[in-house]
C-alpha cells in the first residue's frame, strides 16, 4: 500500500524537484496534499510556485494550500540570493491552472490527520517548520496520527549555511523547529551533512536534460540556475540537492547512512540561533528524538532520481 504523505514546502528549486520525485512515485507514495509556507521567498510566491510545479508535473488534481506568511516569532528571512527573485528562477513563471485551496495549510494538516488512523500519515517538511508547529499547537491530538516526520533541516559537521551555526530552514523559524523536535513522534532529519554530498554536477544535470521530457528539461533548467550561488560559495562541482533527499529516503532508505540521536534546537542565543545541537556521540543523557541522516550513496541517488524523472516521458 502506498504511504500517505503531505509535503510542506517553500519552493525553491530543490523543493520543486522533491515534489517531482514524489509525483513520479505513485506506487509507493500517495500525496494527500501540498502545503506551502514562507521561506525561500514570501508565501505568495511559494504557493504559486508549488502550483506551477503541479502543472508542470501533470498533477493539477493535487490540492495545494497556503499556510503561514511569517515565522512564529521572528521576522521572515528569505533566500532570493540563492533561489532568485521568483524563488524558482531557471524556469519562466506563469499563472498555474492548479487551483489554490480555500483553507489554511495548518487546518488542512489538522483536518486530514484527525480523520486518519493512528500513525498513518507521514509529514515531509522541506521548508521552515512554521505550518507544522502551528498545526501541532492548535490541535495536539494530531500527533498520534503522524507516522513520521521526514524533514530537511539542520547541520552538524557542515556548519551553517546562513549563519555560521544554523541551516536555513531551522534558522528561519527556530521556535517552530523546537516544537517539532520535541513533539515525540519519529523524526528523520536530512541536514547539510548529507545534502552537501548530493551535488548537481554539470554531468548529472546534463543527464537529466538528455531525458528529453518536459519535466526533465524544467528540472535541468532549475538546477542550472540553482548551481550559480552554491558552486561559487563552496567551490563545489554543483549545488546541493537538499530537499529531494527527504522523498528519496522514503523511497530508497538503503541509499542513506543514519544514526538515532537527540537533536535540540537553539532558540535563545542570537549568535547561534537555530543551531541544531546533535548528540551524535551520545555524550548527554538526552533521549534520541530523531534519526539523523549523515551519509549517502550520491551516484546511486542520482541514478534513482534520473530513473524516476524518465517516467514523465513515458506518461506524456
Ligand atoms: C534549505 O533551505 C532552502 O534554501 C532549500 O530549499 C532547502 O530546503 C537548505 O538549507
Ligand atoms: Ca526548501
PDB file of C-alpha atoms and ligand atoms in Angstrom:
ATOM      1  CA  UNK A   1       0.000   0.000   0.000  1.00  0.00           C
ATOM      2  CA  UNK A   2       1.284   3.470  -0.839  1.00  0.00           C
ATOM      3  CA  UNK A   3       2.478   5.543   2.107  1.00  0.00           C
ATOM      4  CA  UNK A   4       0.253   8.591   2.710  1.00  0.00           C
ATOM      5  CA  UNK A   5       2.269  11.809   2.762  1.00  0.00           C
ATOM      6  CA  UNK A   6       1.775  15.568   2.969  1.00  0.00           C
ATOM      7  CA  UNK A   7       4.626  17.687   1.589  1.00  0.00           C
ATOM      8  CA  UNK A   8       5.052  21.032   3.347  1.00  0.00           C
ATOM      9  CA  UNK A   9       7.365  23.210   1.270  1.00  0.00           C
ATOM     10  CA  UNK A  10       8.660  26.635   0.204  1.00  0.00           C
ATOM     11  CA  UNK A  11       9.584  26.146  -3.483  1.00  0.00           C
ATOM     12  CA  UNK A  12      12.508  26.704  -4.133  1.00  0.00           C
ATOM     13  CA  UNK A  13      14.113  24.740  -6.984  1.00  0.00           C
ATOM     14  CA  UNK A  14      15.095  21.866  -4.697  1.00  0.00           C
ATOM     15  CA  UNK A  15      11.610  21.740  -3.141  1.00  0.00           C
ATOM     16  CA  UNK A  16      10.306  21.570  -6.713  1.00  0.00           C
ATOM     17  CA  UNK A  17      12.473  18.549  -7.504  1.00  0.00           C
ATOM     18  CA  UNK A  18      11.250  16.879  -4.295  1.00  0.00           C
ATOM     19  CA  UNK A  19       7.674  17.386  -5.493  1.00  0.00           C
ATOM     20  CA  UNK A  20       8.500  15.980  -8.930  1.00  0.00           C
ATOM     21  CA  UNK A  21      10.170  12.916  -7.403  1.00  0.00           C
ATOM     22  CA  UNK A  22       7.028  12.293  -5.339  1.00  0.00           C
ATOM     23  CA  UNK A  23       4.799  12.781  -8.397  1.00  0.00           C
ATOM     24  CA  UNK A  24       6.863  10.152 -10.216  1.00  0.00           C
ATOM     25  CA  UNK A  25       6.377   7.590  -7.432  1.00  0.00           C
ATOM     26  CA  UNK A  26       2.629   6.955  -7.077  1.00  0.00           C
ATOM     27  CA  UNK A  27       3.022   3.237  -6.337  1.00  0.00           C
ATOM     28  CA  UNK A  28       4.953   3.998  -3.163  1.00  0.00           C
ATOM     29  CA  UNK A  29       3.634   7.441  -2.167  1.00  0.00           C
ATOM     30  CA  UNK A  30       0.081   8.761  -2.008  1.00  0.00           C
ATOM     31  CA  UNK A  31       0.400  12.546  -1.957  1.00  0.00           C
ATOM     32  CA  UNK A  32      -2.611  13.804   0.006  1.00  0.00           C
ATOM     33  CA  UNK A  33      -1.776  17.453  -0.439  1.00  0.00           C
ATOM     34  CA  UNK A  34       0.908  20.110  -0.691  1.00  0.00           C
ATOM     35  CA  UNK A  35       1.059  22.772   1.993  1.00  0.00           C
ATOM     36  CA  UNK A  36       3.168  25.859   1.447  1.00  0.00           C
ATOM     37  CA  UNK A  37       4.945  28.148   3.856  1.00  0.00           C
ATOM     38  CA  UNK A  38       7.020  31.305   3.708  1.00  0.00           C
ATOM     39  CA  UNK A  39      10.737  30.640   3.464  1.00  0.00           C
ATOM     40  CA  UNK A  40      12.904  30.866   0.379  1.00  0.00           C
ATOM     41  CA  UNK A  41      10.549  33.605  -0.831  1.00  0.00           C
ATOM     42  CA  UNK A  42       7.320  35.054   0.614  1.00  0.00           C
ATOM     43  CA  UNK A  43       4.225  32.859   0.825  1.00  0.00           C
ATOM     44  CA  UNK A  44       2.521  34.452  -2.193  1.00  0.00           C
ATOM     45  CA  UNK A  45       5.360  33.098  -4.335  1.00  0.00           C
ATOM     46  CA  UNK A  46       5.874  29.706  -2.666  1.00  0.00           C
ATOM     47  CA  UNK A  47       2.205  28.769  -3.098  1.00  0.00           C
ATOM     48  CA  UNK A  48       2.260  29.963  -6.721  1.00  0.00           C
ATOM     49  CA  UNK A  49       5.477  28.041  -7.374  1.00  0.00           C
ATOM     50  CA  UNK A  50       4.072  24.829  -5.876  1.00  0.00           C
ATOM     51  CA  UNK A  51       1.045  25.116  -8.158  1.00  0.00           C
ATOM     52  CA  UNK A  52       3.327  25.725 -11.141  1.00  0.00           C
ATOM     53  CA  UNK A  53       5.178  22.520 -10.364  1.00  0.00           C
ATOM     54  CA  UNK A  54       1.852  20.653 -10.184  1.00  0.00           C
ATOM     55  CA  UNK A  55       1.054  21.960 -13.671  1.00  0.00           C
ATOM     56  CA  UNK A  56       4.496  21.019 -14.993  1.00  0.00           C
ATOM     57  CA  UNK A  57       4.225  17.540 -13.475  1.00  0.00           C
ATOM     58  CA  UNK A  58       0.659  16.993 -14.717  1.00  0.00           C
ATOM     59  CA  UNK A  59      -0.700  16.836 -11.146  1.00  0.00           C
ATOM     60  CA  UNK A  60      -3.289  19.609 -11.197  1.00  0.00           C
ATOM     61  CA  UNK A  61      -5.592  17.454  -9.056  1.00  0.00           C
ATOM     62  CA  UNK A  62      -3.283  17.565  -6.014  1.00  0.00           C
ATOM     63  CA  UNK A  63      -4.710  20.081  -3.506  1.00  0.00           C
ATOM     64  CA  UNK A  64      -2.326  22.950  -2.710  1.00  0.00           C
ATOM     65  CA  UNK A  65      -2.734  25.109   0.387  1.00  0.00           C
ATOM     66  CA  UNK A  66      -1.140  28.348   1.572  1.00  0.00           C
ATOM     67  CA  UNK A  67      -0.116  28.480   5.211  1.00  0.00           C
ATOM     68  CA  UNK A  68       1.881  30.782   7.422  1.00  0.00           C
ATOM     69  CA  UNK A  69       3.225  34.011   5.922  1.00  0.00           C
ATOM     70  CA  UNK A  70       5.510  34.734   8.890  1.00  0.00           C
ATOM     71  CA  UNK A  71       7.579  32.627  11.296  1.00  0.00           C
ATOM     72  CA  UNK A  72       6.060  32.069  14.755  1.00  0.00           C
ATOM     73  CA  UNK A  73       8.071  34.788  16.494  1.00  0.00           C
ATOM     74  CA  UNK A  74      10.824  36.102  14.245  1.00  0.00           C
ATOM     75  CA  UNK A  75      10.853  38.335  11.206  1.00  0.00           C
ATOM     76  CA  UNK A  76      10.918  36.396   7.954  1.00  0.00           C
ATOM     77  CA  UNK A  77      14.309  35.987   6.310  1.00  0.00           C
ATOM     78  CA  UNK A  78      14.124  34.898   2.681  1.00  0.00           C
ATOM     79  CA  UNK A  79      16.770  33.492   0.314  1.00  0.00           C
ATOM     80  CA  UNK A  80      16.402  35.228  -3.055  1.00  0.00           C
ATOM     81  CA  UNK A  81      20.205  35.350  -3.335  1.00  0.00           C
ATOM     82  CA  UNK A  82      20.159  31.582  -3.785  1.00  0.00           C
ATOM     83  CA  UNK A  83      16.824  30.875  -5.438  1.00  0.00           C
ATOM     84  CA  UNK A  84      16.364  34.075  -7.452  1.00  0.00           C
ATOM     85  CA  UNK A  85      13.606  36.696  -7.044  1.00  0.00           C
ATOM     86  CA  UNK A  86      10.845  34.301  -8.123  1.00  0.00           C
ATOM     87  CA  UNK A  87      12.105  31.531  -5.825  1.00  0.00           C
ATOM     88  CA  UNK A  88      12.209  29.259  -8.813  1.00  0.00           C
ATOM     89  CA  UNK A  89      14.460  31.076 -11.266  1.00  0.00           C
ATOM     90  CA  UNK A  90      15.638  28.930 -14.149  1.00  0.00           C
ATOM     91  CA  UNK A  91      12.109  28.402 -15.460  1.00  0.00           C
ATOM     92  CA  UNK A  92       9.711  31.108 -16.608  1.00  0.00           C
ATOM     93  CA  UNK A  93       6.887  31.814 -14.220  1.00  0.00           C
ATOM     94  CA  UNK A  94       3.287  31.516 -15.401  1.00  0.00           C
ATOM     95  CA  UNK A  95      -0.155  31.581 -13.791  1.00  0.00           C
ATOM     96  CA  UNK A  96      -0.822  27.923 -12.982  1.00  0.00           C
ATOM     97  CA  UNK A  97      -4.094  26.096 -13.592  1.00  0.00           C
ATOM     98  CA  UNK A  98      -3.724  24.121 -10.380  1.00  0.00           C
ATOM     99  CA  UNK A  99      -6.033  25.990  -8.001  1.00  0.00           C
ATOM    100  CA  UNK A 100      -5.152  27.296  -4.561  1.00  0.00           C
ATOM    101  CA  UNK A 101      -7.439  25.680  -1.987  1.00  0.00           C
ATOM    102  CA  UNK A 102      -9.518  27.911   0.227  1.00  0.00           C
ATOM    103  CA  UNK A 103      -8.217  26.615   3.551  1.00  0.00           C
ATOM    104  CA  UNK A 104      -5.192  27.425   5.663  1.00  0.00           C
ATOM    105  CA  UNK A 105      -2.417  24.836   5.310  1.00  0.00           C
ATOM    106  CA  UNK A 106      -2.349  24.185   9.070  1.00  0.00           C
ATOM    107  CA  UNK A 107      -6.087  23.490   9.046  1.00  0.00           C
ATOM    108  CA  UNK A 108      -5.678  21.082   6.128  1.00  0.00           C
ATOM    109  CA  UNK A 109      -2.994  19.252   8.102  1.00  0.00           C
ATOM    110  CA  UNK A 110      -5.222  19.161  11.199  1.00  0.00           C
ATOM    111  CA  UNK A 111      -8.374  18.031   9.394  1.00  0.00           C
ATOM    112  CA  UNK A 112      -6.531  15.377   7.392  1.00  0.00           C
ATOM    113  CA  UNK A 113      -4.747  13.940  10.404  1.00  0.00           C
ATOM    114  CA  UNK A 114      -7.808  13.975  12.666  1.00  0.00           C
ATOM    115  CA  UNK A 115      -9.672  11.954  10.050  1.00  0.00           C
ATOM    116  CA  UNK A 116      -6.832   9.416   9.751  1.00  0.00           C
ATOM    117  CA  UNK A 117      -5.876   6.244  11.614  1.00  0.00           C
ATOM    118  CA  UNK A 118      -3.192   6.286  14.287  1.00  0.00           C
ATOM    119  CA  UNK A 119       0.369   6.624  12.951  1.00  0.00           C
ATOM    120  CA  UNK A 120      -0.833   6.582   9.348  1.00  0.00           C
ATOM    121  CA  UNK A 121       0.415   9.815   7.728  1.00  0.00           C
ATOM    122  CA  UNK A 122       3.972  10.948   7.071  1.00  0.00           C
ATOM    123  CA  UNK A 123       4.714  14.674   7.019  1.00  0.00           C
ATOM    124  CA  UNK A 124       7.515  15.799   4.719  1.00  0.00           C
ATOM    125  CA  UNK A 125       8.556  19.374   5.505  1.00  0.00           C
ATOM    126  CA  UNK A 126      11.168  20.865   3.186  1.00  0.00           C
ATOM    127  CA  UNK A 127      10.944  24.464   4.388  1.00  0.00           C
ATOM    128  CA  UNK A 128      10.748  26.271   7.736  1.00  0.00           C
ATOM    129  CA  UNK A 129       8.588  24.299  10.170  1.00  0.00           C
ATOM    130  CA  UNK A 130       6.033  27.050  10.858  1.00  0.00           C
ATOM    131  CA  UNK A 131       2.986  25.283   9.380  1.00  0.00           C
ATOM    132  CA  UNK A 132       3.736  22.009  11.166  1.00  0.00           C
ATOM    133  CA  UNK A 133       4.300  23.715  14.533  1.00  0.00           C
ATOM    134  CA  UNK A 134       1.157  25.801  14.070  1.00  0.00           C
ATOM    135  CA  UNK A 135      -0.898  22.660  13.439  1.00  0.00           C
ATOM    136  CA  UNK A 136       0.604  20.910  16.485  1.00  0.00           C
ATOM    137  CA  UNK A 137      -0.018  23.958  18.708  1.00  0.00           C
ATOM    138  CA  UNK A 138      -3.597  24.335  17.527  1.00  0.00           C
ATOM    139  CA  UNK A 139      -4.559  20.658  17.739  1.00  0.00           C
ATOM    140  CA  UNK A 140      -2.148  18.422  19.667  1.00  0.00           C
ATOM    141  CA  UNK A 141      -4.464  15.448  19.011  1.00  0.00           C
ATOM    142  CA  UNK A 142      -2.963  15.241  15.519  1.00  0.00           C
ATOM    143  CA  UNK A 143       0.302  13.931  16.954  1.00  0.00           C
ATOM    144  CA  UNK A 144      -0.910  10.352  17.369  1.00  0.00           C
ATOM    145  CA  UNK A 145      -1.847  10.229  13.673  1.00  0.00           C
ATOM    146  CA  UNK A 146       1.638  11.134  12.488  1.00  0.00           C
ATOM    147  CA  UNK A 147       3.615   8.076  11.407  1.00  0.00           C
ATOM    148  CA  UNK A 148       6.846  10.030  10.982  1.00  0.00           C
ATOM    149  CA  UNK A 149       8.140  13.480  10.090  1.00  0.00           C
ATOM    150  CA  UNK A 150      10.800  13.359   7.367  1.00  0.00           C
ATOM    151  CA  UNK A 151      12.284  16.826   7.145  1.00  0.00           C
ATOM    152  CA  UNK A 152      15.117  18.739   5.518  1.00  0.00           C
ATOM    153  CA  UNK A 153      16.878  20.830   8.112  1.00  0.00           C
ATOM    154  CA  UNK A 154      19.839  21.183  10.410  1.00  0.00           C
ATOM    155  CA  UNK A 155      23.589  20.784  10.229  1.00  0.00           C
ATOM    156  CA  UNK A 156      26.349  19.263  12.322  1.00  0.00           C
ATOM    157  CA  UNK A 157      29.759  18.763  10.700  1.00  0.00           C
ATOM    158  CA  UNK A 158      28.982  21.058   7.779  1.00  0.00           C
ATOM    159  CA  UNK A 159      28.195  24.068   9.941  1.00  0.00           C
ATOM    160  CA  UNK A 160      25.504  26.505   8.942  1.00  0.00           C
ATOM    161  CA  UNK A 161      24.654  27.818   5.500  1.00  0.00           C
ATOM    162  CA  UNK A 162      23.012  31.104   6.515  1.00  0.00           C
ATOM    163  CA  UNK A 163      24.842  31.750   9.775  1.00  0.00           C
ATOM    164  CA  UNK A 164      27.991  30.000  10.981  1.00  0.00           C
ATOM    165  CA  UNK A 165      25.777  27.853  13.231  1.00  0.00           C
ATOM    166  CA  UNK A 166      22.455  27.392  11.504  1.00  0.00           C
ATOM    167  CA  UNK A 167      20.909  25.808   8.450  1.00  0.00           C
ATOM    168  CA  UNK A 168      18.312  27.966   6.671  1.00  0.00           C
ATOM    169  CA  UNK A 169      15.071  26.061   7.402  1.00  0.00           C
ATOM    170  CA  UNK A 170      15.792  25.864  11.116  1.00  0.00           C
ATOM    171  CA  UNK A 171      17.165  29.417  11.304  1.00  0.00           C
ATOM    172  CA  UNK A 172      14.080  30.976   9.718  1.00  0.00           C
ATOM    173  CA  UNK A 173      11.806  29.583  12.426  1.00  0.00           C
ATOM    174  CA  UNK A 174      13.760  28.100  15.342  1.00  0.00           C
ATOM    175  CA  UNK A 175      10.749  28.257  17.672  1.00  0.00           C
ATOM    176  CA  UNK A 176       8.764  26.114  15.227  1.00  0.00           C
ATOM    177  CA  UNK A 177      11.670  23.689  14.846  1.00  0.00           C
ATOM    178  CA  UNK A 178      11.894  23.410  18.630  1.00  0.00           C
ATOM    179  CA  UNK A 179       8.218  22.446  18.817  1.00  0.00           C
ATOM    180  CA  UNK A 180       8.635  19.845  16.070  1.00  0.00           C
ATOM    181  CA  UNK A 181      11.796  18.258  17.511  1.00  0.00           C
ATOM    182  CA  UNK A 182      10.100  17.989  20.916  1.00  0.00           C
ATOM    183  CA  UNK A 183       6.799  16.620  19.567  1.00  0.00           C
ATOM    184  CA  UNK A 184       7.510  12.999  20.462  1.00  0.00           C
ATOM    185  CA  UNK A 185       6.807  11.478  17.053  1.00  0.00           C
ATOM    186  CA  UNK A 186       9.506   9.717  14.985  1.00  0.00           C
ATOM    187  CA  UNK A 187      11.600  12.185  13.004  1.00  0.00           C
ATOM    188  CA  UNK A 188      14.061  11.679  10.181  1.00  0.00           C
ATOM    189  CA  UNK A 189      16.259  14.724   9.621  1.00  0.00           C
ATOM    190  CA  UNK A 190      18.163  15.400   6.410  1.00  0.00           C
ATOM    191  CA  UNK A 191      20.684  18.100   7.214  1.00  0.00           C
ATOM    192  CA  UNK A 192      23.502  19.734   5.324  1.00  0.00           C
ATOM    193  CA  UNK A 193      25.890  16.922   6.315  1.00  0.00           C
ATOM    194  CA  UNK A 194      24.077  14.673   3.855  1.00  0.00           C
ATOM    195  CA  UNK A 195      22.612  17.148   1.357  1.00  0.00           C
ATOM    196  CA  UNK A 196      26.033  18.654   0.664  1.00  0.00           C
ATOM    197  CA  UNK A 197      27.079  15.223  -0.623  1.00  0.00           C
ATOM    198  CA  UNK A 198      24.298  15.234  -3.230  1.00  0.00           C
ATOM    199  CA  UNK A 199      25.740  17.634  -5.779  1.00  0.00           C
ATOM    200  CA  UNK A 200      24.069  18.512  -9.069  1.00  0.00           C
ATOM    201  CA  UNK A 201      27.239  18.361 -11.123  1.00  0.00           C
ATOM    202  CA  UNK A 202      27.187  19.511 -14.746  1.00  0.00           C
ATOM    203  CA  UNK A 203      27.341  15.895 -15.871  1.00  0.00           C
ATOM    204  CA  UNK A 204      24.356  14.900 -13.755  1.00  0.00           C
ATOM    205  CA  UNK A 205      22.303  17.905 -14.885  1.00  0.00           C
ATOM    206  CA  UNK A 206      23.212  17.076 -18.499  1.00  0.00           C
ATOM    207  CA  UNK A 207      21.972  13.523 -17.999  1.00  0.00           C
ATOM    208  CA  UNK A 208      18.679  14.852 -16.614  1.00  0.00           C
ATOM    209  CA  UNK A 209      18.312  17.228 -19.568  1.00  0.00           C
ATOM    210  CA  UNK A 210      19.089  14.408 -22.012  1.00  0.00           C
ATOM    211  CA  UNK A 211      15.990  12.526 -20.834  1.00  0.00           C
ATOM    212  CA  UNK A 212      14.253  14.979 -23.139  1.00  0.00           C
ATOM    213  CA  UNK A 213      10.815  15.079 -21.497  1.00  0.00           C
ATOM    214  CA  UNK A 214       9.352  18.433 -20.439  1.00  0.00           C
ATOM    215  CA  UNK A 215       9.662  17.728 -16.705  1.00  0.00           C
ATOM    216  CA  UNK A 216      13.299  16.679 -17.021  1.00  0.00           C
ATOM    217  CA  UNK A 217      14.122  19.779 -19.068  1.00  0.00           C
ATOM    218  CA  UNK A 218      12.407  22.035 -16.492  1.00  0.00           C
ATOM    219  CA  UNK A 219      14.374  20.249 -13.757  1.00  0.00           C
ATOM    220  CA  UNK A 220      17.657  20.779 -15.611  1.00  0.00           C
ATOM    221  CA  UNK A 221      16.790  24.443 -16.167  1.00  0.00           C
ATOM    222  CA  UNK A 222      16.053  24.955 -12.473  1.00  0.00           C
ATOM    223  CA  UNK A 223      19.192  23.139 -11.359  1.00  0.00           C
ATOM    224  CA  UNK A 224      21.345  25.099 -13.794  1.00  0.00           C
ATOM    225  CA  UNK A 225      20.221  28.322 -12.114  1.00  0.00           C
ATOM    226  CA  UNK A 226      20.451  26.880  -8.583  1.00  0.00           C
ATOM    227  CA  UNK A 227      24.056  25.986  -9.331  1.00  0.00           C
ATOM    228  CA  UNK A 228      25.343  29.530  -9.540  1.00  0.00           C
ATOM    229  CA  UNK A 229      25.319  30.582  -5.920  1.00  0.00           C
ATOM    230  CA  UNK A 230      26.483  27.395  -4.224  1.00  0.00           C
ATOM    231  CA  UNK A 231      29.279  26.494  -6.608  1.00  0.00           C
ATOM    232  CA  UNK A 232      30.765  29.925  -6.018  1.00  0.00           C
ATOM    233  CA  UNK A 233      30.257  29.814  -2.256  1.00  0.00           C
ATOM    234  CA  UNK A 234      31.584  26.308  -1.668  1.00  0.00           C
ATOM    235  CA  UNK A 235      33.845  25.997  -4.733  1.00  0.00           C
ATOM    236  CA  UNK A 236      31.977  22.743  -5.339  1.00  0.00           C
ATOM    237  CA  UNK A 237      31.094  20.953  -8.556  1.00  0.00           C
ATOM    238  CA  UNK A 238      27.389  21.659  -8.248  1.00  0.00           C
ATOM    239  CA  UNK A 239      24.637  22.815  -5.935  1.00  0.00           C
ATOM    240  CA  UNK A 240      23.446  20.503  -3.152  1.00  0.00           C
ATOM    241  CA  UNK A 241      20.075  18.971  -3.936  1.00  0.00           C
ATOM    242  CA  UNK A 242      18.754  19.338  -0.378  1.00  0.00           C
ATOM    243  CA  UNK A 243      15.031  18.734  -0.327  1.00  0.00           C
ATOM    244  CA  UNK A 244      14.708  15.693  -2.640  1.00  0.00           C
ATOM    245  CA  UNK A 245      16.722  13.736  -0.037  1.00  0.00           C
ATOM    246  CA  UNK A 246      13.514  13.509   2.031  1.00  0.00           C
ATOM    247  CA  UNK A 247      11.487  11.801  -0.690  1.00  0.00           C
ATOM    248  CA  UNK A 248      14.478   9.708  -1.780  1.00  0.00           C
ATOM    249  CA  UNK A 249      14.856   8.418   1.799  1.00  0.00           C
ATOM    250  CA  UNK A 250      11.199   7.366   1.862  1.00  0.00           C
ATOM    251  CA  UNK A 251      11.651   5.506  -1.411  1.00  0.00           C
ATOM    252  CA  UNK A 252      15.214   4.198  -1.059  1.00  0.00           C
ATOM    253  CA  UNK A 253      16.421   4.300   2.574  1.00  0.00           C
ATOM    254  CA  UNK A 254      19.154   1.855   1.580  1.00  0.00           C
ATOM    255  CA  UNK A 255      20.950   4.754  -0.156  1.00  0.00           C
ATOM    256  CA  UNK A 256      21.475   6.598   3.140  1.00  0.00           C
ATOM    257  CA  UNK A 257      23.504   6.232   6.346  1.00  0.00           C
ATOM    258  CA  UNK A 258      21.695   7.056   9.611  1.00  0.00           C
ATOM    259  CA  UNK A 259      22.130   7.298  13.353  1.00  0.00           C
ATOM    260  CA  UNK A 260      19.496   7.788  16.054  1.00  0.00           C
ATOM    261  CA  UNK A 261      20.352  10.652  18.375  1.00  0.00           C
ATOM    262  CA  UNK A 262      18.994  13.643  20.230  1.00  0.00           C
ATOM    263  CA  UNK A 263      18.577  16.854  18.262  1.00  0.00           C
ATOM    264  CA  UNK A 264      17.824  20.031  20.213  1.00  0.00           C
ATOM    265  CA  UNK A 265      17.279  23.490  18.781  1.00  0.00           C
ATOM    266  CA  UNK A 266      18.931  26.694  19.986  1.00  0.00           C
ATOM    267  CA  UNK A 267      16.227  29.324  20.467  1.00  0.00           C
ATOM    268  CA  UNK A 268      17.878  31.752  22.914  1.00  0.00           C
ATOM    269  CA  UNK A 269      21.271  32.869  21.688  1.00  0.00           C
ATOM    270  CA  UNK A 270      21.247  35.383  18.818  1.00  0.00           C
ATOM    271  CA  UNK A 271      24.787  34.273  17.985  1.00  0.00           C
ATOM    272  CA  UNK A 272      23.856  30.632  17.412  1.00  0.00           C
ATOM    273  CA  UNK A 273      20.099  30.971  16.832  1.00  0.00           C
ATOM    274  CA  UNK A 274      18.669  27.932  15.016  1.00  0.00           C
ATOM    275  CA  UNK A 275      21.688  25.739  15.664  1.00  0.00           C
ATOM    276  CA  UNK A 276      20.875  22.041  15.766  1.00  0.00           C
ATOM    277  CA  UNK A 277      22.700  20.568  18.770  1.00  0.00           C
ATOM    278  CA  UNK A 278      23.064  16.980  17.564  1.00  0.00           C
ATOM    279  CA  UNK A 279      24.196  14.470  20.163  1.00  0.00           C
ATOM    280  CA  UNK A 280      25.847  12.261  17.552  1.00  0.00           C
ATOM    281  CA  UNK A 281      28.239  10.624  20.055  1.00  0.00           C
ATOM    282  CA  UNK A 282      25.592  10.193  22.762  1.00  0.00           C
ATOM    283  CA  UNK A 283      27.524  12.297  25.244  1.00  0.00           C
ATOM    284  CA  UNK A 284      24.368  13.507  27.034  1.00  0.00           C
ATOM    285  CA  UNK A 285      21.510  11.602  28.600  1.00  0.00           C
ATOM    286  CA  UNK A 286      19.018  13.366  26.353  1.00  0.00           C
ATOM    287  CA  UNK A 287      16.942  10.614  24.710  1.00  0.00           C
ATOM    288  CA  UNK A 288      17.133  10.096  20.947  1.00  0.00           C
ATOM    289  CA  UNK A 289      14.317  12.005  19.269  1.00  0.00           C
ATOM    290  CA  UNK A 290      15.425  11.742  15.643  1.00  0.00           C
ATOM    291  CA  UNK A 291      17.175   9.692  13.020  1.00  0.00           C
ATOM    292  CA  UNK A 292      19.988  11.891  11.732  1.00  0.00           C
ATOM    293  CA  UNK A 293      20.972  11.092   8.158  1.00  0.00           C
ATOM    294  CA  UNK A 294      24.631  11.853   7.528  1.00  0.00           C
ATOM    295  CA  UNK A 295      25.762   9.783   4.569  1.00  0.00           C
ATOM    296  CA  UNK A 296      24.502   8.890   1.112  1.00  0.00           C
ATOM    297  CA  UNK A 297      25.441   6.951  -1.997  1.00  0.00           C
ATOM    298  CA  UNK A 298      25.372  10.068  -4.190  1.00  0.00           C
ATOM    299  CA  UNK A 299      25.855   8.285  -7.554  1.00  0.00           C
ATOM    300  CA  UNK A 300      23.079   5.869  -6.543  1.00  0.00           C
ATOM    301  CA  UNK A 301      20.868   8.798  -5.567  1.00  0.00           C
ATOM    302  CA  UNK A 302      21.262  10.408  -9.000  1.00  0.00           C
ATOM    303  CA  UNK A 303      20.735   7.110 -10.849  1.00  0.00           C
ATOM    304  CA  UNK A 304      17.500   6.750  -8.909  1.00  0.00           C
ATOM    305  CA  UNK A 305      16.372  10.349  -9.456  1.00  0.00           C
ATOM    306  CA  UNK A 306      17.116  10.129 -13.179  1.00  0.00           C
ATOM    307  CA  UNK A 307      15.222   6.834 -13.489  1.00  0.00           C
ATOM    308  CA  UNK A 308      12.189   8.430 -11.833  1.00  0.00           C
ATOM    309  CA  UNK A 309      12.315  11.610 -13.944  1.00  0.00           C
ATOM    310  CA  UNK A 310      12.428   9.369 -17.032  1.00  0.00           C
ATOM    311  CA  UNK A 311       8.925   8.185 -16.110  1.00  0.00           C
ATOM    312  CA  UNK A 312       7.435  11.545 -17.130  1.00  0.00           C
ATOM    313  CA  UNK A 313       8.449  10.818 -20.690  1.00  0.00           C
ATOM    314  CA  UNK A 314       6.566   7.532 -20.648  1.00  0.00           C
ATOM    315  CA  UNK A 315       3.299   9.034 -19.405  1.00  0.00           C
ATOM    316  CA  UNK A 316       3.431  12.149 -21.612  1.00  0.00           C
TER     317      UNK A 316
HETATM  318  C1  LIG B   1      17.162  24.511   2.611  1.00  0.00           C
HETATM  319  O1  LIG B   1      16.972  25.915   2.501  1.00  0.00           O
HETATM  320  C2  LIG B   1      16.343  26.234   1.289  1.00  0.00           C
HETATM  321  O2  LIG B   1      17.032  27.269   0.662  1.00  0.00           O
HETATM  322  C3  LIG B   1      16.298  24.970   0.465  1.00  0.00           C
HETATM  323  O3  LIG B   1      15.096  24.889  -0.269  1.00  0.00           O
HETATM  324  C4  LIG B   1      16.395  23.875   1.491  1.00  0.00           C
HETATM  325  O4  LIG B   1      15.123  23.491   1.954  1.00  0.00           O
HETATM  326  C5  LIG B   1      18.654  24.222   2.622  1.00  0.00           C
HETATM  327  O5  LIG B   1      19.275  24.844   3.698  1.00  0.00           O
HETATM  328 CA1  LIG B   2      13.089  24.191   0.865  1.00  0.00          CA
END
